[in-house]
PDB file of C-alpha atoms in Angstrom:
ATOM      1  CA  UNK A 160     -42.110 114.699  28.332  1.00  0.00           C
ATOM      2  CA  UNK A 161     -42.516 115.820  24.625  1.00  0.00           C
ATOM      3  CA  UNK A 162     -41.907 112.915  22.107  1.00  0.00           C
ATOM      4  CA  UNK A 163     -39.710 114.475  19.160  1.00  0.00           C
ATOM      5  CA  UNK A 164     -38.907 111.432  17.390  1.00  0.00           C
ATOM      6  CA  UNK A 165     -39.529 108.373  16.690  1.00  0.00           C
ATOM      7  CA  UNK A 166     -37.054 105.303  16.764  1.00  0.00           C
ATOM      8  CA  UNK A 167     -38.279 102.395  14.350  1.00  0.00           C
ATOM      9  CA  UNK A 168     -36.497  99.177  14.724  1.00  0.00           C
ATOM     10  CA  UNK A 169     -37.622  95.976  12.267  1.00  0.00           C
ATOM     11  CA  UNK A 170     -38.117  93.129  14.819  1.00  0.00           C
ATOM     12  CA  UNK A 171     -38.279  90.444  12.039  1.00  0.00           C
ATOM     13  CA  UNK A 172     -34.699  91.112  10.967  1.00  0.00           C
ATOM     14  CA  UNK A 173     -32.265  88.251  10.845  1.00  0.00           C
ATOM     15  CA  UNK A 174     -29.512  89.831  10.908  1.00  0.00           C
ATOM     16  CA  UNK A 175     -27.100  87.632   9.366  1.00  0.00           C
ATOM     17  CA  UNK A 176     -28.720  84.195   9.877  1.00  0.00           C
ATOM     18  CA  UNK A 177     -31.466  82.258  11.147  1.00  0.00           C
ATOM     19  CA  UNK A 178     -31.624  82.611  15.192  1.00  0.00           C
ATOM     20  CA  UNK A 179     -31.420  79.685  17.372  1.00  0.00           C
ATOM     21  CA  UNK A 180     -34.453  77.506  18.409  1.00  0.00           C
ATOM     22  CA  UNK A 181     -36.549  79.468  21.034  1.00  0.00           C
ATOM     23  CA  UNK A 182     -33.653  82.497  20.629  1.00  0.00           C
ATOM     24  CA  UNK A 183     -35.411  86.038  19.027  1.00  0.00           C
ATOM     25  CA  UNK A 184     -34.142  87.208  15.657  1.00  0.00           C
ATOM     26  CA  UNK A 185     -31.318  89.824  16.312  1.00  0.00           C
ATOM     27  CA  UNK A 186     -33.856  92.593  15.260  1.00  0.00           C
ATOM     28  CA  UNK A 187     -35.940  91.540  18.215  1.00  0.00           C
ATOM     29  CA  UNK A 188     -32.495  91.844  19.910  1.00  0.00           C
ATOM     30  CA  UNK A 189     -32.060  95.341  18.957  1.00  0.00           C
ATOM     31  CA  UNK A 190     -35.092  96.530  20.174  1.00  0.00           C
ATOM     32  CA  UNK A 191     -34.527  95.428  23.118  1.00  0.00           C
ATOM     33  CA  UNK A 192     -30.966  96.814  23.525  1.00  0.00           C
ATOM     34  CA  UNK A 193     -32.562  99.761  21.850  1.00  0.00           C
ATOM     35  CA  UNK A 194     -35.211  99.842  24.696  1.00  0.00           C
ATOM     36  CA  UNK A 195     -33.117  99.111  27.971  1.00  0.00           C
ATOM     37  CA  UNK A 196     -30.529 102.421  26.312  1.00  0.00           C
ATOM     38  CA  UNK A 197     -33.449 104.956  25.871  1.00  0.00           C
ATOM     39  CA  UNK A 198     -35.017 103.727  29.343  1.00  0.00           C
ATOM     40  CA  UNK A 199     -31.577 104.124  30.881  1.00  0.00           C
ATOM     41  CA  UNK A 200     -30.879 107.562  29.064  1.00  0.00           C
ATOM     42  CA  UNK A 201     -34.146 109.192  29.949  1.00  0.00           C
ATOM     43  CA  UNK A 202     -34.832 110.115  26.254  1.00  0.00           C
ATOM     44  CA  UNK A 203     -37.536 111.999  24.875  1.00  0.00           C
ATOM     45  CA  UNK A 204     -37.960 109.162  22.344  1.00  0.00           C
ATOM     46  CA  UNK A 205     -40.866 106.724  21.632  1.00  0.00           C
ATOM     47  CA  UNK A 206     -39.482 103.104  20.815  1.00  0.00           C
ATOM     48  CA  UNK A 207     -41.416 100.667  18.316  1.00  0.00           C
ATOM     49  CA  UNK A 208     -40.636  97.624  17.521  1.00  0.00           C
ATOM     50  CA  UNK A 209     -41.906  97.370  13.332  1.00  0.00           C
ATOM     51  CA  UNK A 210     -42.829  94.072  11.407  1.00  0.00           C
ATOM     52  CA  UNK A 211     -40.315  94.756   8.460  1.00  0.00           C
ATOM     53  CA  UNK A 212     -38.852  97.655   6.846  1.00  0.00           C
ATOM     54  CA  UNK A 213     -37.982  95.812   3.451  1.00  0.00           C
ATOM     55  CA  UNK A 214     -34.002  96.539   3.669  1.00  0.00           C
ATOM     56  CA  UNK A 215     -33.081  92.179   4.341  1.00  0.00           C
ATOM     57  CA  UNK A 216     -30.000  92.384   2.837  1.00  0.00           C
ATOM     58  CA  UNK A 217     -28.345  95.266   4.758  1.00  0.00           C
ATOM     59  CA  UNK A 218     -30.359  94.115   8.181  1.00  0.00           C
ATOM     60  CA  UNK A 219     -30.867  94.630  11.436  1.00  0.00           C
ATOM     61  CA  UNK A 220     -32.607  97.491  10.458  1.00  0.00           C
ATOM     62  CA  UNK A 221     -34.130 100.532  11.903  1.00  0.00           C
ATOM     63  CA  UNK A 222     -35.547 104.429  11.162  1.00  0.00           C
ATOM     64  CA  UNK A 223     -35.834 107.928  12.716  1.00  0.00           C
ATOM     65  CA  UNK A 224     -38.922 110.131  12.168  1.00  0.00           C
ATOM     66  CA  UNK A 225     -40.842 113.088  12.954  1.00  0.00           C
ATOM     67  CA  UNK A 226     -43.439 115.031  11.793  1.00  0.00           C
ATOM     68  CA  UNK A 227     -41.827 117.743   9.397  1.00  0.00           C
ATOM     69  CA  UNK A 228     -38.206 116.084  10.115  1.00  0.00           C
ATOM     70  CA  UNK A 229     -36.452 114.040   7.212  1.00  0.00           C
ATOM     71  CA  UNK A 230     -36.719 110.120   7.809  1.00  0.00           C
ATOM     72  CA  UNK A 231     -33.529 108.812   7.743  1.00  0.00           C
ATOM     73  CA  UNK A 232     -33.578 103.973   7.164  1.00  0.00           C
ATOM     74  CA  UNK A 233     -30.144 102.822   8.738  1.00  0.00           C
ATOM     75  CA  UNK A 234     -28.702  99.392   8.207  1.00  0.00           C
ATOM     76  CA  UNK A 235     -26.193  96.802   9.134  1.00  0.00           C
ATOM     77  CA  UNK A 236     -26.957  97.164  13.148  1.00  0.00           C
ATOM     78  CA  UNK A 237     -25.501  94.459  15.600  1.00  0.00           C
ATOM     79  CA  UNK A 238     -27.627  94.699  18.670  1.00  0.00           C
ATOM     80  CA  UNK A 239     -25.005  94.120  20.420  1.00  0.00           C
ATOM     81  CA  UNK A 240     -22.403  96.847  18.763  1.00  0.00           C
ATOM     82  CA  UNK A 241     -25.264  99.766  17.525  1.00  0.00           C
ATOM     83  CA  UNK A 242     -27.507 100.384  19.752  1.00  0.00           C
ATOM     84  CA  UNK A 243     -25.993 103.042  21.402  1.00  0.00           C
ATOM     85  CA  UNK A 244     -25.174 104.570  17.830  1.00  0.00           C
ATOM     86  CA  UNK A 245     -29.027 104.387  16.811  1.00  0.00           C
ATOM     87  CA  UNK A 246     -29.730 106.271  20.280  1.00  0.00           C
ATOM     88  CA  UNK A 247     -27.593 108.932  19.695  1.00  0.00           C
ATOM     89  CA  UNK A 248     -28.562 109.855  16.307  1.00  0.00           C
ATOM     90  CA  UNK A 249     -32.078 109.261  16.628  1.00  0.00           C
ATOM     91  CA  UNK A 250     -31.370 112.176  19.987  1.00  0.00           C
ATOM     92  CA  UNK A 251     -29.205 114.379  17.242  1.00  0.00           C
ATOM     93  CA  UNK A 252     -31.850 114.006  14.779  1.00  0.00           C
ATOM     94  CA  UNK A 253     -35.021 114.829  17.556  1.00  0.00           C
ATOM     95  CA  UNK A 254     -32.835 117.831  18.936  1.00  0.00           C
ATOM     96  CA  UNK A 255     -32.326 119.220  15.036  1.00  0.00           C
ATOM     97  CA  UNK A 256     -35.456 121.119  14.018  1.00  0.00           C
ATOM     98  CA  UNK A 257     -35.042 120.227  10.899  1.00  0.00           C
ATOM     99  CA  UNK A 258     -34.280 116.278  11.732  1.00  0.00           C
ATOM    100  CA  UNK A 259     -30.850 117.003   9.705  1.00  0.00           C
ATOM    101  CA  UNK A 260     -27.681 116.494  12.535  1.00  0.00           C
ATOM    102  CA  UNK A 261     -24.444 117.594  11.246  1.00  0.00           C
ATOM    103  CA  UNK A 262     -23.294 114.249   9.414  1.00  0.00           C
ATOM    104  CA  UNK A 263     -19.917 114.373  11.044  1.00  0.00           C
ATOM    105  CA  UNK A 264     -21.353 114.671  14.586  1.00  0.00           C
ATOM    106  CA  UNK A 265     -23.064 111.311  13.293  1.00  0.00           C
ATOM    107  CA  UNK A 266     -21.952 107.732  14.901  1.00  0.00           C
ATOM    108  CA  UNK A 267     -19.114 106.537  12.476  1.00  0.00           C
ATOM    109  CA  UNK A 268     -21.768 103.416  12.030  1.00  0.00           C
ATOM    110  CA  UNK A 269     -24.122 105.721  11.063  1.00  0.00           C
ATOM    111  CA  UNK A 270     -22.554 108.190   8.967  1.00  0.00           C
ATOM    112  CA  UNK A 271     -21.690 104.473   6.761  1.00  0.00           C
ATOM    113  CA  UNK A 272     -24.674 102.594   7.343  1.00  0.00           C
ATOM    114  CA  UNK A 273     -27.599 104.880   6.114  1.00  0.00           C
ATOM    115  CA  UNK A 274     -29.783 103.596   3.426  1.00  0.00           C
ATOM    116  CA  UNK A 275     -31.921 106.259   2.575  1.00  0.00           C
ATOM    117  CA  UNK A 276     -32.947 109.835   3.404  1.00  0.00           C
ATOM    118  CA  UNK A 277     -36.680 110.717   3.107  1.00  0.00           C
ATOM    119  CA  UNK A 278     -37.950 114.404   3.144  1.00  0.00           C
ATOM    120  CA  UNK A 279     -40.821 115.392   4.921  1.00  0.00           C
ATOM    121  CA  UNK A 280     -44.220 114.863   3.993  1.00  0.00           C
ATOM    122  CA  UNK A 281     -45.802 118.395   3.296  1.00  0.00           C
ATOM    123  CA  UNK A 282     -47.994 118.872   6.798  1.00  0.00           C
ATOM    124  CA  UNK A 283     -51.690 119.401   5.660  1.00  0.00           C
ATOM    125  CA  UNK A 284     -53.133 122.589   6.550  1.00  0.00           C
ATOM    126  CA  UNK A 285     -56.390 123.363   8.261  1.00  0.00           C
ATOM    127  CA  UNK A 286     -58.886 124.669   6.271  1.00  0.00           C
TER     128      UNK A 286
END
């Protein structure tokens, strides 16, 4: 199975307070509800769990990329609300060749939540 994109999700995120003794931080939470959804769905995503992607104060946190697709930094995910929202845009933006999904086919979470919109990096060509 081809890998088209990639699903980032910040395991150090608090989410909204300090966890529990011996409980993960919710980001840790939302990789794993990120991980039992794309194991479930059969997706052509790779999963990885990231130390921090600097966006605390609108965490849990996580991004979509590809090479030559537009990065796209979501906030404000409950693991146990968004996961399925992250899964199906970070599908949408792996089947887009462009990694641009129609906004209003977006999760309503998403379409509200998303921090920031990177282009591409120019791919370097061989010489």
């Amino acid at each position: 199975m081809t890998i088209l994109s990639t699903l980032y999700v910040c395991v150090t995120c608090r989410g909204g307070g300090e966890a529990s003794a011996g409980e993960p931080r919710s980001g840790a939470r939302l990789l794993a509800a990120v991980e039992r959804g794309s194991a479930q769905a059969g997706t052509n995503l790779s999963v990885v769990g990231v130390e921090c992607l600097s966006n605390c104060s609108r965490s849990c946190s996580a991004a979509v990329a590809a090479p030559g697709k537009w990065t796209y930094v979501i906030g404000n995910l409950d693991p146990e609300q968004h996961a399925s929202d992250i899964l199906a845009f970070a599908r949408q933006h792996s089947a887009h060749e462009f990694g641009l999904p129609v906004w209003r086919e977006r999760p309503e979470h998403i379409r509200k939540n998303t921090i920031a919109r990177v282009p591409p990096m120019p791919l370097k060509e061989s010489p």
